[in-house]
Short mmCIF file of C-alpha atoms and ligand atoms in Angstrom, two decimals:
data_model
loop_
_atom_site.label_atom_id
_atom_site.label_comp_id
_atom_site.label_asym_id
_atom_site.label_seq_id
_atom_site.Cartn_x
_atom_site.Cartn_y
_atom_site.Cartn_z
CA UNK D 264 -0.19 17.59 -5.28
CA UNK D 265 2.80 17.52 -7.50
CA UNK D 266 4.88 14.92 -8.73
CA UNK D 267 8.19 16.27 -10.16
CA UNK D 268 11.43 15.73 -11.25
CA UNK D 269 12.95 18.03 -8.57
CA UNK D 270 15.60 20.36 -7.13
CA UNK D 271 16.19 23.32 -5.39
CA UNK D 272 15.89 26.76 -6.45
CA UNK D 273 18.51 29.72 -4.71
CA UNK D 274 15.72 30.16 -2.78
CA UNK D 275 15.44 26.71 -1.21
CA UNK D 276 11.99 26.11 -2.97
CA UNK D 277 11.59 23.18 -5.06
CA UNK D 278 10.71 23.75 -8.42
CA UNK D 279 10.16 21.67 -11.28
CA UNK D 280 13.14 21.23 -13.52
CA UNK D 281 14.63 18.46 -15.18
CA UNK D 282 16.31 15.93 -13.19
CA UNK D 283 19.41 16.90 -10.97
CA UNK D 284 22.38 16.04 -11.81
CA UNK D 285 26.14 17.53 -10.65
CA UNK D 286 29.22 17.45 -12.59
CA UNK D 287 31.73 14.80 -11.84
CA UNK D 288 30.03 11.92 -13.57
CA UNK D 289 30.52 11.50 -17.00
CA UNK D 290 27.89 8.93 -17.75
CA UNK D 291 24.76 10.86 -19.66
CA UNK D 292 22.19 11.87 -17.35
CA UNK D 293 19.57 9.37 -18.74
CA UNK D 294 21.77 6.28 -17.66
CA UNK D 295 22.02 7.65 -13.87
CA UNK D 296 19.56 5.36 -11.86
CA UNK D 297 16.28 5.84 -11.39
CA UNK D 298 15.50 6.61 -7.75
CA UNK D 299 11.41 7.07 -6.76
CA UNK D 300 11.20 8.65 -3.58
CA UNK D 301 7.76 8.66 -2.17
CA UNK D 302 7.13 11.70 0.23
CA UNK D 303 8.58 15.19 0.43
CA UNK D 304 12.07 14.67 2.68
CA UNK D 305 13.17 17.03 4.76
CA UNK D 306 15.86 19.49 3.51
CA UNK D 307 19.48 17.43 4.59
CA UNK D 308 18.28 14.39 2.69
CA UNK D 309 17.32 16.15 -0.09
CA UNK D 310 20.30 17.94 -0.57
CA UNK D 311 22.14 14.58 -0.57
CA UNK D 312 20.67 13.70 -3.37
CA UNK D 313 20.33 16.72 -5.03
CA UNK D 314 23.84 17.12 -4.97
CA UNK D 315 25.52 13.80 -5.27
CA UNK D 316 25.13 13.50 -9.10
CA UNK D 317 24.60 9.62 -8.91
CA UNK D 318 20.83 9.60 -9.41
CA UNK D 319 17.63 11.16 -11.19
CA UNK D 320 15.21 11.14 -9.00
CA UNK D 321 11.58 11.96 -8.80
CA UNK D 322 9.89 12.69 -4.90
CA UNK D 323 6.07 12.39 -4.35
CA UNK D 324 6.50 16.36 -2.84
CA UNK D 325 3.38 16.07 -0.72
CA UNK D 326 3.32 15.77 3.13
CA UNK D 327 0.37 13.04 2.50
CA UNK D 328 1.42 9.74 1.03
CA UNK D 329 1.44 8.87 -2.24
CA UNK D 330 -1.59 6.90 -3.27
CA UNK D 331 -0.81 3.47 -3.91
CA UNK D 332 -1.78 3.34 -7.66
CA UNK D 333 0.02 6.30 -8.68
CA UNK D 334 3.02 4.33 -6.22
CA UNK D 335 3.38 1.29 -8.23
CA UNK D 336 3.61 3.50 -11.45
CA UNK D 337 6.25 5.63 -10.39
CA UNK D 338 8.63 3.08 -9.45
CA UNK D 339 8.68 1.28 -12.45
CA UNK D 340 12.14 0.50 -13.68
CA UNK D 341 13.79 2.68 -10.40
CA UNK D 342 16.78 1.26 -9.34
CA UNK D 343 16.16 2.98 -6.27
CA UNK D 344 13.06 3.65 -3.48
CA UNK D 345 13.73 5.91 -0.65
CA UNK D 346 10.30 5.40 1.11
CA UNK D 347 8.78 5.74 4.70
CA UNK D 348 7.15 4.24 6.92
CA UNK D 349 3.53 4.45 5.65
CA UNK D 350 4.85 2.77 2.09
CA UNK D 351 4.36 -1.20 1.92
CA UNK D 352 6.84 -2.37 0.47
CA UNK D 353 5.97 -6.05 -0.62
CA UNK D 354 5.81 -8.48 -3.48
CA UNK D 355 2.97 -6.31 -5.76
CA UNK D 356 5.06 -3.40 -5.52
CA UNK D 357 8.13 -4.96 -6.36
CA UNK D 358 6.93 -6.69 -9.08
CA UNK D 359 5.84 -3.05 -10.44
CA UNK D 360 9.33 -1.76 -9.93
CA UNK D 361 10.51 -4.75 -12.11
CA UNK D 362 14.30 -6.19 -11.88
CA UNK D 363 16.41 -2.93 -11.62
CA UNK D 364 15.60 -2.56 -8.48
CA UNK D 365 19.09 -2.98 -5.91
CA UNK D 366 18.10 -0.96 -2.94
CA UNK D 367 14.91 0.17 -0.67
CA UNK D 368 15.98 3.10 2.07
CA UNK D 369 12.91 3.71 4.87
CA UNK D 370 13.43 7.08 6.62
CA UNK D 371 12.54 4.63 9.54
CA UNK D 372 14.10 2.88 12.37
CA UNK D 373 10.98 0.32 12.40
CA UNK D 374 10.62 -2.42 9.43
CA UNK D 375 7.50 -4.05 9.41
CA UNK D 376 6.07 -2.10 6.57
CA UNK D 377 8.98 -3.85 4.57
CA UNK D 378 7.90 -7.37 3.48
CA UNK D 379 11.62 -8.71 4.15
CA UNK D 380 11.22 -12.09 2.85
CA UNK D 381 10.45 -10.57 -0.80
CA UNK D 382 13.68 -8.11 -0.81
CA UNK D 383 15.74 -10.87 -0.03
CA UNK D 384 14.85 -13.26 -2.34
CA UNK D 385 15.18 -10.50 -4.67
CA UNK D 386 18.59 -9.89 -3.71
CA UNK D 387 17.16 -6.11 -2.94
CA UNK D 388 19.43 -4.55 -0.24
CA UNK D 389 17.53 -3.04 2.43
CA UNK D 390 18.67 0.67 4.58
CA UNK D 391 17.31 1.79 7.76
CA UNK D 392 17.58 4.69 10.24
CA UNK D 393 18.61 3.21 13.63
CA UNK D 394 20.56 5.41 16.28
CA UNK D 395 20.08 9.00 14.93
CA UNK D 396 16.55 9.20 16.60
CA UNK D 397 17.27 7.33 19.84
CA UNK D 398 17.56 10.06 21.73
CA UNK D 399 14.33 12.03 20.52
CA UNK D 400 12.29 8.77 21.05
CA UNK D 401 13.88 8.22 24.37
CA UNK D 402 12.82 12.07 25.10
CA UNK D 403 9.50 11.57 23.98
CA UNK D 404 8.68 8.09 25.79
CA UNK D 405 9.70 10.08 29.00
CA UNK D 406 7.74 12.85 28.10
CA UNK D 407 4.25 10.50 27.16
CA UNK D 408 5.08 8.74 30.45
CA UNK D 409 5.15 11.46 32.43
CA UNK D 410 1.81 13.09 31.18
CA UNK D 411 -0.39 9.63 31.48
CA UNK D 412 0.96 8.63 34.98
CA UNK D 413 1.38 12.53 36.19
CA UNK D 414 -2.54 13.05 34.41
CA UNK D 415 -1.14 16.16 32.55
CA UNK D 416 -3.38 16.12 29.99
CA UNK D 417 -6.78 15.66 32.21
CA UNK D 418 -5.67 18.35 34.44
CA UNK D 419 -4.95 21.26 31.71
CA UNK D 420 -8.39 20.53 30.35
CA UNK D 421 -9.81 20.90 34.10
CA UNK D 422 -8.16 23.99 34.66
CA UNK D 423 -9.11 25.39 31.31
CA UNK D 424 -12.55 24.25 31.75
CA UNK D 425 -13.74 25.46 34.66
CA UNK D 426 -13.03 21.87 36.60
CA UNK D 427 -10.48 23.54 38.58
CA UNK D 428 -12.36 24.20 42.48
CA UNK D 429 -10.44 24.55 45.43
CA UNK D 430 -6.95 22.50 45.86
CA UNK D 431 -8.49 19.35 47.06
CA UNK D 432 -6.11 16.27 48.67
CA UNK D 433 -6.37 13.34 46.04
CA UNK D 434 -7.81 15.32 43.17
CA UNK D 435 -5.83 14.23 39.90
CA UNK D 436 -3.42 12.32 41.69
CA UNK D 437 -1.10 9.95 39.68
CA UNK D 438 1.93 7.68 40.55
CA UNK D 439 5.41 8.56 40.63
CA UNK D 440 8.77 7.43 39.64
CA UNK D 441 10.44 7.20 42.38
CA UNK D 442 10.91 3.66 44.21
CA UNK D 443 9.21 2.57 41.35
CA UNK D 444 10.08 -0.11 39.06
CA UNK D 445 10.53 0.05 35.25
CA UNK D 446 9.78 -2.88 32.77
CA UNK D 447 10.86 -2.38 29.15
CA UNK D 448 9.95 -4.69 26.67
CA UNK D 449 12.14 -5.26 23.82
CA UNK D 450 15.62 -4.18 25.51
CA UNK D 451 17.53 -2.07 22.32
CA UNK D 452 19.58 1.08 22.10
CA UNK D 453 15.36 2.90 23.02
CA UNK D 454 15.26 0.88 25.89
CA UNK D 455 18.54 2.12 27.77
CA UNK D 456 17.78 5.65 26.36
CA UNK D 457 14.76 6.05 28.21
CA UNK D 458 15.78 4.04 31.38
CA UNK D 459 19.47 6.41 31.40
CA UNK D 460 16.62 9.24 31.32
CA UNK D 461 14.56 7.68 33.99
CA UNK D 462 17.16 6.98 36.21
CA UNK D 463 17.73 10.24 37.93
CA UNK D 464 13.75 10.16 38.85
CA UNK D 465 15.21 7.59 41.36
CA UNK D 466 13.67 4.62 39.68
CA UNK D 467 14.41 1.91 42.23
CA UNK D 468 14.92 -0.78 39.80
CA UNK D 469 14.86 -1.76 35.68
CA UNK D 470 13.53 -5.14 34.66
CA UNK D 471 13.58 -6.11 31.08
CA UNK D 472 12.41 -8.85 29.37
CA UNK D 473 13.84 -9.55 25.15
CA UNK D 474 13.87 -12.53 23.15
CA UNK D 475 17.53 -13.17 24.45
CA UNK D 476 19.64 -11.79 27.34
CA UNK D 477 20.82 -8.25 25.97
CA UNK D 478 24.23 -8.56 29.28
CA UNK D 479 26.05 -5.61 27.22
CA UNK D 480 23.12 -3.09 27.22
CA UNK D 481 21.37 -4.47 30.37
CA UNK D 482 24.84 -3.83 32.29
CA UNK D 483 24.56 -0.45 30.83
CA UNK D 484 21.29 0.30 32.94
CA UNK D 485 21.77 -2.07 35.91
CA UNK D 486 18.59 -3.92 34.46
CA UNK D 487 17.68 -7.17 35.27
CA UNK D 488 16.10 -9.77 32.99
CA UNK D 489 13.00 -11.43 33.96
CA UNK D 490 10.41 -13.70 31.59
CA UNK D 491 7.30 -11.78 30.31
CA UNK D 492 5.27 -12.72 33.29
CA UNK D 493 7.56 -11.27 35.87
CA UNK D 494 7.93 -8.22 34.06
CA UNK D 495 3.72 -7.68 34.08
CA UNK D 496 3.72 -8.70 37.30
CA UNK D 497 6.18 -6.63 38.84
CA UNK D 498 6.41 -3.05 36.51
CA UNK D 499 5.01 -0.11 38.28
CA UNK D 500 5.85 1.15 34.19
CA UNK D 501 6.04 -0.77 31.38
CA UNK D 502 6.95 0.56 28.29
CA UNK D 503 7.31 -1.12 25.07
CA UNK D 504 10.18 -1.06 22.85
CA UNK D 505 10.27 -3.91 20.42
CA UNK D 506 9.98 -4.24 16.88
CA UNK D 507 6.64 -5.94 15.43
CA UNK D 508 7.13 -9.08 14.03
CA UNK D 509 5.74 -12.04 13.84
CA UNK D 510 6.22 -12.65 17.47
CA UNK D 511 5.39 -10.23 19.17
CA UNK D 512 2.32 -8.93 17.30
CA UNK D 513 -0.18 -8.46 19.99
CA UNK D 514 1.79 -9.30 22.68
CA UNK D 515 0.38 -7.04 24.93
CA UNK D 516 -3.29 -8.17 25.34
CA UNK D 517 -5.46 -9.58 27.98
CA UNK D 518 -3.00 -12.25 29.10
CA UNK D 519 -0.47 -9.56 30.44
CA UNK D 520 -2.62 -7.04 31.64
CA UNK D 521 -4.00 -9.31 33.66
CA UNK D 522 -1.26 -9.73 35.32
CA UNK D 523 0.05 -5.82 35.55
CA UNK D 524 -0.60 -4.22 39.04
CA UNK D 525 -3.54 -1.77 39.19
CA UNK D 526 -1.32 1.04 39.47
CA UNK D 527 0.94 0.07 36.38
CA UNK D 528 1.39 2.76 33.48
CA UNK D 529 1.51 1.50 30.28
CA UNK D 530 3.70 3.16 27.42
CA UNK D 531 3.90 2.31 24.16
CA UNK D 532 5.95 3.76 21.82
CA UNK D 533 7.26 1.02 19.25
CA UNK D 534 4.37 -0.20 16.93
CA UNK D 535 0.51 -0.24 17.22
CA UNK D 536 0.83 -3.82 16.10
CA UNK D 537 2.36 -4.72 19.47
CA UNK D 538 -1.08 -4.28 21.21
CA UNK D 539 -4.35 -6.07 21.29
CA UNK D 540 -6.22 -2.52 21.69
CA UNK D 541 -9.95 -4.29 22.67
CA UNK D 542 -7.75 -5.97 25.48
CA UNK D 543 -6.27 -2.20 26.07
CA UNK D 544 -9.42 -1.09 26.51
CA UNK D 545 -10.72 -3.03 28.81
CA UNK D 546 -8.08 -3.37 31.25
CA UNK D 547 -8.06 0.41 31.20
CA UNK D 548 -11.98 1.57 31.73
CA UNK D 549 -12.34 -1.36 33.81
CA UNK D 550 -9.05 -0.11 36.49
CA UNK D 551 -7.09 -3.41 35.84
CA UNK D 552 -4.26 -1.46 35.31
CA UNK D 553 -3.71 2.62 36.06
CA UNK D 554 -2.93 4.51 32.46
CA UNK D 555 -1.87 4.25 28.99
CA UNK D 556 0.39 6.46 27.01
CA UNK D 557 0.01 5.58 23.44
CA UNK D 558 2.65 7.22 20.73
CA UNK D 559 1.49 4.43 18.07
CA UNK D 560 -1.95 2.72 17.28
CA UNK D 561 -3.89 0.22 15.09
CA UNK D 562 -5.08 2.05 12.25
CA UNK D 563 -2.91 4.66 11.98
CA UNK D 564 -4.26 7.76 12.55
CA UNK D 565 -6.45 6.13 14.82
CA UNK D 566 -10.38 6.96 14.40
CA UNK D 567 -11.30 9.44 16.24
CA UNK D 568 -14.17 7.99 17.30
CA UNK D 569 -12.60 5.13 18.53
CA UNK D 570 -13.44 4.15 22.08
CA UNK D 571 -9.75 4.50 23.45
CA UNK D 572 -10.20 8.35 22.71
CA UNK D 573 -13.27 8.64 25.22
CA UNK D 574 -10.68 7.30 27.93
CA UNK D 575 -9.60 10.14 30.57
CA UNK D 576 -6.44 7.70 31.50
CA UNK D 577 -5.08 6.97 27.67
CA UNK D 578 -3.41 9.62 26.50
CA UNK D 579 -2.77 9.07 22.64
CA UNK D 580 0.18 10.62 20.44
CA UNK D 581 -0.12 10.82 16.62
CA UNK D 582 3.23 8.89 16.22
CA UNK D 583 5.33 12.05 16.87
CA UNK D 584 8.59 10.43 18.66
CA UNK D 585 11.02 11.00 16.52
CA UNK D 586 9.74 14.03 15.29
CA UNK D 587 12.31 16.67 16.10
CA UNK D 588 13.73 19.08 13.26
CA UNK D 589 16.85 17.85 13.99
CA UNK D 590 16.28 14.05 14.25
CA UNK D 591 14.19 14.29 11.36
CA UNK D 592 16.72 15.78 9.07
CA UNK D 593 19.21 13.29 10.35
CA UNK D 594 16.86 10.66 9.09
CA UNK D 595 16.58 11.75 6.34
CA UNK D 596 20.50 12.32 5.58
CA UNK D 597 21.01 8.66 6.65
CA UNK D 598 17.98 7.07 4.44
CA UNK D 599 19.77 9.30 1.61
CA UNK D 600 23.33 8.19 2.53
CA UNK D 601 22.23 4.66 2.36
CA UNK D 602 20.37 4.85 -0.66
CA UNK D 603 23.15 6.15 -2.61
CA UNK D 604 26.23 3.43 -0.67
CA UNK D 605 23.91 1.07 -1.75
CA UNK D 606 23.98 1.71 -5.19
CA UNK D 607 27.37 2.24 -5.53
CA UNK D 608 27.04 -1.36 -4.33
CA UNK D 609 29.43 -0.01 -1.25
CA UNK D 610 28.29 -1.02 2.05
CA UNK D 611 25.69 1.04 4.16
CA UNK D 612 25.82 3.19 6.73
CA UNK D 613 22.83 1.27 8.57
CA UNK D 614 22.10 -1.88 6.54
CA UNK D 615 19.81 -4.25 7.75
CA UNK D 616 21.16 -7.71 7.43
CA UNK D 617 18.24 -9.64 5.95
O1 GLV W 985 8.32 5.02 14.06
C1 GLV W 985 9.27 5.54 13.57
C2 GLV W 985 10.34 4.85 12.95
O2 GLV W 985 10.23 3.62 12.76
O3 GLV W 985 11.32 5.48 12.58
#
């Protein structure tokens, strides 16, 4: 694992080198602000900050996270943090960075590993990556849903493992879209992505339930709002889009599977924290409700001898929604864009409003 003042070679491969700079800024190199960024970015990102010439920065160039000691050194005096989502950023690691620090960028659309309460009282401005992955998370979510309620992943292993006899009449059957009805909770730019990518499965009807009414975007999908009970009660598919906070950590837990129909398909691709997973459990190997498609979990990665694993009807995802090359990248280019706006104490592309 390297640490390194970084750049990129002809070649594309990063090297160590003094810190970049580019010409057009005629302050000395050593008074450009410090920027720690803690995990190797992918390449569009990079090359924002490579070539902008505002900052010297130093990446944690490791696809593994940077361990927390070596963390709280590195960002001592930075001005900057581009981070993800793995990264907490709270009060002991702000303390380490000390006063110079103006702005924390998470190549993330989800905030919960940001303690907000702290950057805010610090006056620290906060970016995020909102929109540029709503499509590839709205892809995904379909995708998940589609293998847990279609039992995609139960039936490749029985016809790989010899499980696969004659064509029998209810053998691996699942539950389909259509005439069904689709709960989201948490109703955001997510939630109409995957119900515009639902809708031509001839979903009979969206329900949504949200801390508010959400008219503009619910108008966008025909969906109705309902309170959390209605939308257990009547989802054929529920899938969770919310942030965690406060309020709705473990929000889905005994009291609303309880109330889900026995067929209902569970998705869940917004935060682990979301979900009581004993609760989960249960209502799964015990047939109170159908399925569960799981893109996020509590730990993260998630044991793997954890008892949801010996479940034929979870199917579990090691947080991979947004991960497309090209959503990725664009990530990355917005968590850099916003980094370097908010320096320039210019306003950000995607700022969250704290
Ligand atoms: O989970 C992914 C994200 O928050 O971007």
């Amino acid at each position: 694992m390297l640490v390194m003042w970084c750049s990129r070679t002809a070649l594309g491969r990063l090297q160590r080198i003094a810190p970049c700079t580019v010409t057009g800024f005629n302050r000395a190199m050593s008074t450009l602000p410090k920027v720690f960024v803690t995990r190797k970015v992918p390449p569009e990102g990079l090359d924002i900050l490579r070539k902008s010439g505002q900052v010297q920065f130093e990446m944690w160039d490791s696809d593994d996270p940077v361990p927390r000691v070596e963390l709280l050194k590195r960002v001592k005096g930075c001005e900057g943090i581009l981070c993800v989502l793995t990264e907490k950023i709270d009060a002991q690691l702000l303390n380490a960075a000390g006063p110079n620090l103006k702005v924390v960028s998470t190549m993330s659309v989800g905030f919960d590993h940001l303690s907000l309460d702290e950057l805010k009282k610090r006056g620290i401005r906060v970016g995020y990556t909102p929109d540029v992955l709503t499509d590839c998370v709205a892809e995904l979510t379909v995708a998940l849903l589609l293998a847990t309620s279609r039992r995609l992943i139960e039936a490749t292993h029985e016809a790989k493992t010899g499980g696969w006899g004659t064509w029998r009449t209810l053998w691996l059957c699942g539950h389909e879209l259509a005439n069904s009805t689709v709960g989201i909770l948490g109703l955001g730019r997510i939630g109409v992505a995957i119900a515009e990518r639902l809708k031509p499965f001839k979903v009979k009807k969206f329900i949504y339930t949200d801390v508010a009414l959400r008219p503009e975007l619910a108008n966008m999908i025909e969906a109705e709002y309902v309170s959390l009970d209605e939308l257990a009660k009547q989802s054929d598919f529920l899938a969770i889009c919310c942030a965690l906070t406060p309020e709705t950590y473990g929000i889905c837990n005994w009291n609303l599977f309880s109330k889900m129909k026995k067929n209902a398909i569970f998705i869940n691709t917004s935060r682990g924290g979301v979900v009581n997973q004993e609760d989960l459990y249960e209502a799964l190997s015990t047939g109170l409700i159908a399925g569960a498609g799981l893109d996020v979990t509590t730990p993260e990665p998630l044991p793997t001898h954890h008892p949801l694993f010996t479940l034929k009807n979870c199917v579990i995802l090691p947080h991979v929604a947004s991960a497309s090359y090209t959503t990725r990248n664009s990530m990355s280019a917005l968590a850099a864009n916003n980094l370097l706006a908010g320096l320039r104490g210019e306003p950000m592309p995607k700022e969250l409003k704290l």
